[in-house]
CSV table of C-alpha atoms and ligand atoms in Angstrom, one decimal:
chain,number,residue,atom,x,y,z
A,779,MET,CA,-14.0,17.4,26.4
A,780,GLN,CA,-11.7,14.2,26.5
A,781,LEU,CA,-12.1,12.5,23.2
A,782,ASN,CA,-13.0,9.3,24.3
A,783,THR,CA,-15.8,11.0,26.8
A,784,LEU,CA,-17.5,12.8,23.7
A,785,ILE,CA,-17.3,10.0,21.5
A,786,ALA,CA,-19.2,7.9,24.3
A,787,ALA,CA,-21.5,10.6,24.5
A,788,LEU,CA,-22.2,10.3,21.1
A,789,GLY,CA,-22.1,6.9,21.2
A,790,LEU,CA,-19.6,6.6,18.5
A,791,PHE,CA,-18.5,3.1,19.1
A,792,ALA,CA,-21.7,2.1,17.3
A,793,PRO,CA,-21.0,0.2,14.4
A,794,ALA,CA,-22.0,3.3,12.1
A,795,SER,CA,-19.4,6.2,13.4
A,796,ALA,CA,-18.4,9.8,13.2
A,797,LEU,CA,-17.4,12.2,10.9
A,798,LEU,CA,-16.1,9.1,9.6
A,799,ARG,CA,-14.4,7.3,12.6
A,800,PHE,CA,-13.4,3.9,12.1
A,801,GLY,CA,-11.3,1.3,13.4
A,802,CYS,CA,-9.2,-1.1,10.7
A,803,SER,CA,-7.3,-4.2,12.3
A,804,ALA,CA,-3.5,-5.1,10.7
A,805,LEU,CA,-3.5,-6.9,7.9
A,806,THR,CA,0.3,-7.0,7.7
A,807,VAL,CA,3.4,-6.2,8.8
A,808,GLN,CA,6.2,-6.2,6.3
A,809,ARG,CA,9.3,-4.3,4.8
A,810,LEU,CA,7.6,-3.3,1.8
A,811,ASP,CA,7.0,0.1,0.5
A,812,PRO,CA,5.0,0.0,-2.5
A,813,LEU,CA,4.4,3.8,-3.1
A,814,VAL,CA,8.1,5.4,-2.1
A,815,GLU,CA,9.9,1.8,-3.6
A,816,PRO,CA,7.9,-0.1,-5.7
A,817,GLY,CA,9.2,-3.4,-6.8
A,818,MET,CA,11.8,-3.6,-4.1
A,819,ASN,CA,11.3,-7.0,-2.2
A,820,PRO,CA,12.1,-5.7,1.1
A,821,SER,CA,12.4,-2.3,1.0
A,822,THR,CA,14.2,-0.2,3.6
A,823,HIS,CA,12.6,-0.4,6.6
A,824,LEU,CA,9.6,-2.0,8.1
A,825,HIS,CA,5.7,-1.2,7.4
A,826,GLN,CA,2.4,-2.0,9.5
A,827,ILE,CA,-0.4,-2.0,6.9
A,828,ILE,CA,-4.5,-1.3,7.3
A,829,GLY,CA,-6.7,-1.9,4.1
A,830,GLY,CA,-7.1,-3.8,1.7
A,831,ASN,CA,-5.5,-6.9,1.2
A,832,SER,CA,-4.3,-6.4,-2.6
A,833,PHE,CA,-1.3,-4.7,-1.0
A,834,ASN,CA,1.1,-6.0,-2.6
A,835,VAL,CA,5.0,-5.4,-3.5
A,836,SER,CA,4.2,-3.1,-6.2
A,837,MET,CA,1.2,-1.2,-6.9
A,838,PRO,CA,1.4,0.8,-10.5
A,839,PRO,CA,-1.7,3.3,-10.7
A,840,GLU,CA,-2.5,2.1,-14.0
A,841,GLU,CA,-2.7,-1.5,-13.6
A,842,HIS,CA,-3.4,-1.6,-9.7
A,843,ASP,CA,-7.3,-0.7,-8.7
A,844,LEU,CA,-7.3,-1.4,-5.3
A,845,ALA,CA,-11.0,-1.7,-5.0
A,846,ALA,CA,-11.3,-4.2,-8.0
A,847,LEU,CA,-8.7,-6.6,-7.2
A,848,SER,CA,-9.3,-6.5,-3.1
A,849,THR,CA,-11.5,-8.9,-2.1
A,850,CYS,CA,-11.5,-8.2,1.9
A,851,THR,CA,-10.4,-4.9,3.8
A,852,SER,CA,-9.4,-4.9,7.6
A,853,CYS,CA,-11.2,-1.9,8.0
A,854,GLN,CA,-14.7,-1.7,8.7
A,855,PHE,CA,-16.3,0.1,6.1
A,856,THR,CA,-15.9,-2.7,3.4
A,857,GLU,CA,-16.0,-0.6,0.4
A,858,ASP,CA,-12.9,1.3,1.8
A,859,LEU,CA,-10.1,-1.0,0.1
A,860,SER,CA,-7.7,1.7,0.4
A,861,ASN,CA,-3.9,1.0,2.0
A,862,TYR,CA,-2.8,3.2,4.8
A,863,TRP,CA,1.0,2.5,6.6
A,864,THR,CA,3.2,4.3,9.0
A,865,ALA,CA,6.8,2.5,10.3
A,866,VAL,CA,7.1,0.5,13.6
A,867,LEU,CA,8.3,1.2,16.7
A,868,PHE,CA,11.1,-1.0,18.1
A,869,TYR,CA,12.2,-0.7,21.7
A,870,ARG,CA,16.4,-0.6,21.7
A,871,ALA,CA,17.5,-2.4,25.0
A,872,LYS,CA,20.6,-1.5,26.7
A,873,ASN,CA,22.6,-3.9,24.9
A,874,GLY,CA,21.5,-3.3,22.2
A,875,THR,CA,18.8,-5.6,20.6
A,876,PHE,CA,15.8,-4.6,19.3
A,877,LYS,CA,12.2,-5.6,20.0
A,878,ARG,CA,9.1,-4.8,18.1
A,879,VAL,CA,6.8,-3.1,19.7
A,880,PRO,CA,3.2,-4.5,19.6
A,881,GLN,CA,0.0,-2.1,19.0
A,882,SER,CA,-3.0,-1.8,20.5
A,883,ALA,CA,-6.6,-1.4,19.1
A,884,GLN,CA,-8.7,1.6,20.5
A,885,ILE,CA,-12.0,0.0,18.7
A,886,GLN,CA,-12.6,-3.3,21.2
A,887,GLY,CA,-12.4,-6.3,19.1
A,888,ASN,CA,-9.5,-4.9,16.4
A,889,GLN,CA,-6.3,-6.5,16.4
A,890,GLY,CA,-3.4,-3.8,16.1
A,891,GLY,CA,-4.1,-1.7,12.9
A,892,MET,CA,-4.7,1.9,13.7
A,893,VAL,CA,-7.9,4.3,13.8
A,894,VAL,CA,-9.0,6.5,10.9
A,895,TYR,CA,-10.8,9.6,10.6
A,896,TYR,CA,-11.8,11.6,7.3
A,897,MET,CA,-13.3,14.9,8.3
A,898,THR,CA,-14.5,18.2,6.5
A,899,ASP,CA,-14.4,20.2,9.3
A,900,ALA,CA,-12.3,20.5,12.7
A,901,LEU,CA,-12.6,17.0,14.5
A,902,PHE,CA,-15.4,18.8,17.5
A,903,ASP,CA,-17.5,20.2,15.0
A,904,THR,CA,-20.3,18.5,15.1
A,905,ALA,CA,-21.7,20.7,11.8
A,906,GLN,CA,-19.3,19.1,9.7
A,907,LYS,CA,-20.9,21.3,7.1
A,908,SER,CA,-18.1,22.1,4.7
A,909,THR,CA,-18.1,20.7,1.3
A,910,VAL,CA,-14.9,18.6,0.1
A,911,THR,CA,-13.4,16.5,-2.8
A,912,ALA,CA,-12.9,13.3,-2.1
A,913,PHE,CA,-9.8,11.6,-3.5
A,914,LYS,CA,-10.0,10.1,-7.3
A,915,PRO,CA,-8.9,6.5,-8.1
A,916,GLY,CA,-5.1,6.2,-8.2
A,917,PHE,CA,-4.8,9.0,-5.7
A,918,ARG,CA,-2.4,8.4,-3.4
A,919,MET,CA,0.5,10.4,-1.3
A,920,LEU,CA,3.0,10.5,1.6
A,921,VAL,CA,3.2,13.1,4.8
A,922,GLY,CA,6.2,12.8,6.5
A,923,ASP,CA,9.9,12.1,5.9
A,924,SER,CA,11.4,8.7,7.0
A,925,THR,CA,14.9,10.3,7.2
A,926,PHE,CA,14.2,13.2,9.0
A,927,ARG,CA,16.1,13.7,12.4
A,928,ASP,CA,16.2,17.0,13.6
A,929,ARG,CA,13.1,19.5,14.2
A,930,GLU,CA,13.7,22.2,11.9
A,931,GLN,CA,13.3,19.5,9.4
A,932,ALA,CA,10.0,17.9,11.2
A,933,ARG,CA,8.6,21.9,10.8
A,934,ASN,CA,8.0,21.3,6.8
A,935,PHE,CA,4.7,19.1,7.8
A,936,ARG,CA,2.5,19.9,10.0
A,937,GLN,CA,0.4,17.6,13.1
A,938,LEU,CA,2.8,14.9,12.9
A,939,THR,CA,2.6,14.0,16.4
A,940,TYR,CA,2.7,12.0,19.3
A,941,ILE,CA,0.5,11.6,22.6
A,942,CYS,CA,2.0,10.3,26.0
A,943,MET,CA,-0.9,8.5,26.7
A,944,GLU,CA,-2.2,8.3,30.9
A,945,ASN,CA,-4.6,6.0,30.0
A,946,SER,CA,-7.1,5.4,26.7
A,947,GLY,CA,-8.1,8.6,26.7
A,948,THR,CA,-5.8,10.9,26.7
A,949,ARG,CA,-5.2,13.2,23.5
A,950,ALA,CA,-2.9,15.9,25.1
A,951,PRO,CA,-0.8,17.5,24.5
A,952,GLU,CA,1.0,16.6,21.3
A,953,TYR,CA,4.8,15.8,20.6
A,954,ILE,CA,6.5,16.4,17.3
A,955,ASN,CA,9.2,14.1,19.1
A,956,PHE,CA,9.1,10.5,21.1
A,957,PRO,CA,8.2,11.2,24.4
A,958,THR,CA,11.2,11.2,27.1
A,959,LYS,CA,9.0,9.6,30.1
A,960,PRO,CA,7.2,6.5,30.4
A,961,CYS,CA,3.7,6.3,28.9
A,962,PRO,CA,1.3,4.5,30.9
A,963,GLY,CA,-1.2,4.3,28.1
A,964,GLY,CA,1.5,3.7,25.7
A,965,ILE,CA,2.6,6.2,22.6
A,966,MET,CA,-0.3,7.6,20.5
A,967,ALA,CA,1.2,8.6,17.1
A,968,ASN,CA,-1.2,11.0,14.8
A,969,HIS,CA,-0.5,11.3,10.9
A,970,ARG,CA,-2.8,14.2,9.6
A,971,PHE,CA,-2.6,14.5,5.6
A,972,PRO,CA,-2.3,17.5,3.7
A,973,THR,CA,-6.0,18.8,2.7
A,974,CYS,CA,-5.1,20.8,-0.5
A,975,TRP,CA,-4.9,19.2,-3.9
A,976,ASP,CA,-3.7,20.9,-7.4
A,977,GLY,CA,-6.8,19.2,-8.7
A,978,LYS,CA,-4.9,17.2,-11.8
A,979,ASN,CA,-2.5,15.2,-10.5
A,980,LEU,CA,-3.0,11.9,-8.6
A,981,ASP,CA,0.6,11.7,-7.6
A,982,SER,CA,4.1,13.1,-8.1
A,983,PRO,CA,7.4,12.3,-7.9
A,984,ASN,CA,8.0,12.8,-4.3
A,985,HIS,CA,4.4,12.0,-3.7
A,986,GLN,CA,3.8,15.4,-1.9
A,987,ASP,CA,3.7,18.1,-4.6
A,988,HIS,CA,0.6,17.5,-5.6
A,989,VAL,CA,-1.0,18.3,-2.4
A,990,ALA,CA,-0.4,20.7,0.3
A,991,TYR,CA,-1.3,23.0,3.5
A,992,PRO,CA,-3.8,25.8,3.5
A,993,GLU,CA,-2.6,29.3,2.7
A,994,SER,CA,-3.4,30.4,6.0
A,995,GLY,CA,-4.6,29.1,9.2
A,996,THR,CA,-5.4,25.2,9.2
A,997,PHE,CA,-7.7,22.9,7.9
A,998,GLU,CA,-9.5,23.1,11.4
A,999,SER,CA,-9.7,26.7,11.4
A,1000,GLY,CA,-11.1,26.3,7.8
A,1001,GLY,CA,-7.9,28.3,6.3
A,1002,PRO,CA,-8.5,28.6,2.3
A,1003,CYS,CA,-6.5,26.8,0.2
A,1004,PRO,CA,-3.2,28.1,-1.9
A,1005,ALA,CA,-4.3,28.7,-5.5
A,1006,THR,CA,-1.2,26.4,-6.8
A,1007,HIS,CA,-3.6,23.6,-4.8
A,1008,PRO,CA,-7.5,24.8,-4.7
A,1009,VAL,CA,-8.9,21.8,-4.3
A,1010,ARG,CA,-9.9,21.2,-0.5
A,1011,LEU,CA,-9.8,17.5,0.2
A,1012,PRO,CA,-11.2,15.6,3.9
A,1013,GLN,CA,-8.3,15.5,6.6
A,1014,ILE,CA,-7.5,12.0,7.1
A,1015,LEU,CA,-6.3,11.2,10.9
A,1016,LEU,CA,-4.7,7.7,11.4
A,1017,GLU,CA,-4.0,7.1,14.9
A,1018,THR,CA,-1.8,3.8,15.9
A,1019,VAL,CA,-1.1,3.4,19.6
A,1020,TRP,CA,2.0,1.9,20.3
A,1021,ASP,CA,1.5,-0.6,23.7
A,1022,THR,CA,4.8,0.6,25.3
A,1023,ARG,CA,3.7,-1.3,28.5
A,1024,ALA,CA,6.2,-3.6,28.8
A,1025,PHE,CA,9.0,-1.3,28.2
A,1026,ASN,CA,8.7,1.6,30.6
A,1027,ASN,CA,11.5,0.9,32.5
A,1028,PRO,CA,12.5,4.2,34.1
A,1029,ALA,CA,16.6,3.9,33.8
A,1030,ASP,CA,15.7,4.1,30.2
A,1031,PHE,CA,14.1,7.7,30.1
A,1032,THR,CA,16.9,9.7,32.1
A,1033,ASP,CA,18.9,12.3,30.9
A,1034,GLY,CA,16.5,13.3,28.5
A,1035,ASN,CA,16.8,9.6,26.2
A,1036,GLN,CA,14.2,7.1,25.7
A,1037,PRO,CA,14.3,3.9,24.5
A,1038,PHE,CA,12.3,3.6,21.0
A,1039,VAL,CA,13.3,3.5,17.5
A,1040,TRP,CA,11.2,4.1,14.2
A,1041,SER,CA,12.2,0.6,12.0
A,1042,SER,CA,13.8,3.2,9.7
A,1043,GLY,CA,16.5,3.9,12.8
A,1044,ASP,CA,15.2,7.0,13.8
A,1045,ALA,CA,15.5,7.7,18.0
A,1046,SER,CA,14.1,11.3,17.7
A,1047,GLY,CA,10.6,10.6,16.2
A,1048,PHE,CA,11.0,13.6,13.5
A,1049,SER,CA,10.8,10.8,10.6
A,1050,SER,CA,7.1,10.4,11.4
A,1051,HIS,CA,5.4,9.4,7.9
A,1052,ALA,CA,2.3,7.4,6.5
A,1053,ASP,CA,0.9,6.5,3.0
A,1054,TYR,CA,-1.8,6.6,1.6
A,1055,LEU,CA,-3.6,4.5,-1.5
A,1056,PHE,CA,-6.6,5.5,-1.9
A,1057,GLY,CA,-9.1,2.3,-2.9
A,1058,TRP,CA,-12.7,3.2,-1.9
A,1059,LYS,CA,-15.2,1.5,-4.1
A,1060,ASP,CA,-17.1,4.1,-6.7
A,1061,ASP,CA,-18.2,7.1,-5.2
A,1062,SER,CA,-19.0,5.8,-1.4
A,1063,LEU,CA,-16.7,8.0,0.1
A,1064,GLN,CA,-18.0,11.2,-1.8
A,1065,ARG,CA,-21.5,10.1,-1.0
A,1066,HIS,CA,-20.5,9.7,2.5
A,1067,LEU,CA,-19.1,13.0,2.7
A,1068,ASP,CA,-22.0,15.2,1.2
A,1069,GLY,CA,-23.9,13.9,3.6
A,1070,HIS,CA,-22.5,15.9,6.2
A,1071,THR,CA,-23.5,13.9,9.1
A,1072,TYR,CA,-21.4,13.4,12.5
A,1073,VAL,CA,-22.8,10.3,14.3
A,1074,SER,CA,-24.0,8.0,11.6
A,1075,ALA,CA,-23.1,7.1,8.4
A,1076,PRO,CA,-26.0,6.0,7.0
A,1077,THR,CA,-24.7,5.6,3.2
A,1078,LEU,CA,-22.0,3.1,4.1
A,1079,LYS,CA,-21.9,-0.8,4.6
A,1080,THR,CA,-20.2,-2.1,7.8
A,1081,GLN,CA,-18.4,-5.5,8.8
A,1082,SER,CA,-17.7,-6.7,12.2
A,1083,THR,CA,-14.7,-6.7,13.9
A,1084,ALA,CA,-14.2,-10.8,13.6
A,1085,LEU,CA,-14.6,-10.0,9.9
A,1086,GLN,CA,-11.8,-7.4,9.9
A,1087,ASN,CA,-9.1,-10.0,11.7
A,1088,GLN,CA,-9.5,-12.3,9.2
A,1089,CYS,CA,-8.1,-10.3,6.3
A,1090,LYS,CA,-4.7,-10.6,5.7
A,1091,VAL,CA,-2.2,-10.3,3.3
A,1092,LYS,CA,0.4,-13.1,3.2
A,1093,ASP,CA,4.1,-12.6,3.8
A,1094,MET,CA,6.2,-11.8,1.1
A,1095,VAL,CA,9.5,-11.2,2.5
A,1096,GLY,CA,10.0,-13.8,4.7
A,1097,GLU,CA,12.3,-12.2,7.8
A,1098,ASP,CA,12.0,-12.4,11.7
A,1099,ILE,CA,10.6,-9.3,13.0
A,1100,ASP,CA,9.3,-10.3,16.3
A,1101,SER,CA,12.3,-12.1,18.3
A,1102,TRP,CA,14.7,-10.0,20.0
A,1103,LEU,CA,16.8,-9.1,17.3
A,1104,THR,CA,20.6,-8.0,17.0
A,1105,SER,CA,19.2,-5.1,14.4
A,1106,LEU,CA,16.2,-3.5,13.3
A,1107,PRO,CA,15.1,-5.5,9.5
A,1108,GLY,CA,17.0,-4.0,6.9
A,1109,GLY,CA,20.1,-3.4,9.3
A,1110,ASN,CA,18.8,0.4,9.7
A,1111,PRO,CA,21.6,2.3,11.8
A,1112,VAL,CA,20.3,4.1,15.0
A,1113,ALA,CA,21.2,7.3,13.9
B,499,LIG,C1,1.3,-9.9,-6.1
B,499,LIG,O1,1.8,-9.3,-6.7
B,499,LIG,C2,2.1,-10.7,-7.9
B,499,LIG,C3,2.6,-10.5,-8.9
B,499,LIG,O2,2.5,-9.5,-10.0
B,499,LIG,C4,1.0,-11.6,-8.3
B,499,LIG,O3,1.4,-12.8,-8.6
B,499,LIG,C5,0.3,-12.1,-6.5
B,499,LIG,O4,-1.3,-12.9,-7.0
B,499,LIG,C6,-0.2,-10.6,-6.0
B,499,LIG,N1,-0.8,-10.9,-4.3
B,499,LIG,C7,-1.7,-10.3,-4.4
B,499,LIG,C8,-2.5,-10.6,-3.1
B,499,LIG,O5,-2.5,-9.7,-5.1
B,500,LIG,C1,18.9,-7.9,26.0
B,500,LIG,O1,18.0,-7.4,26.7
B,500,LIG,C2,17.2,-7.8,27.0
B,500,LIG,C3,15.7,-6.8,27.4
B,500,LIG,O2,16.4,-6.6,28.9
B,500,LIG,C4,16.6,-9.4,27.1
B,500,LIG,O3,15.4,-9.6,26.8
B,500,LIG,C5,17.8,-9.8,26.1
B,500,LIG,O4,18.0,-11.4,26.4
B,500,LIG,C6,19.0,-9.4,26.0
B,500,LIG,N1,19.6,-9.9,25.0
B,500,LIG,C7,21.1,-10.2,24.8
B,500,LIG,C8,22.0,-10.8,23.4
B,500,LIG,O5,21.6,-10.7,25.9
């Protein structure tokens, strides 16, 4: 069954949703990266960000309590004041100029943004019976690497994928490089974060070493966490749909080429990465996960998409990201 059919059958478009599947509108799009390049304005490449409005140039964990400092969130669940971000997709025209690719929302009413999942078991496992430990205040992590450009490097990460969408319901196959044919329904970028934690460190110098993948099998198959990272976390999955429909000229897709680049300058797709700064209020996430519900989130408070769309962060960088640009923001070469 296609995911959209399943979701429709289960009524998951109702305000209370699945194993936690929820929409978040765009919060802001700007060249900031408070996890990897804190304090740098501007940072090296453009990001699209969702979540709480305490997002800022610098968010040191010891001073910056996302849940306390945010006054709104662009996400459906008002207790989720976390921030989530990815790079931004650009179209590169034959004449060498760049145009930012818009994002389309999967949840009606959302503007841009992403769909976020938190799972205790595989997506289609309606029981959602496993016990997981929610993230702690100050927890943050990065998946993927903006400098990666080839398939071997990309194998260091699991489950960072692209779907060439025929229509809004397409969920397979998944690729780890950019699709090399026009995608009539857009390109979905999927970011699945590691699901095992060392149980001690809220972060690590590379923002990755405190988390790990299951030792064998996968999160979906219930694979055990390694002894070094024994604590099983919920799996976070981010889905971003890049609305490439205005850029689907077949002439751009000849000889294995394709016209899209990440804001980092990556034309391969192997640099796909995403950042997460936990910011759920109190124990609201753990309480939800402990409820093991699949189709409802009875303990969580929700807000309308209209309110989600109103939650914004002001532009702190002040550069043009929307014209036909002669270079990517930050001047990153395509390489
Ligand atoms: C961002 O940080 C600056 C400097 O600390 C502060 O003045 C500003 O109020 C912060 N913005 C938000 C939205 O919290
Ligand atoms: C480059 O190509 C794009 C897409 O065809 C077009 O919109 C844009 O105006 C062109 N820019 C220049 C400087 O020729």
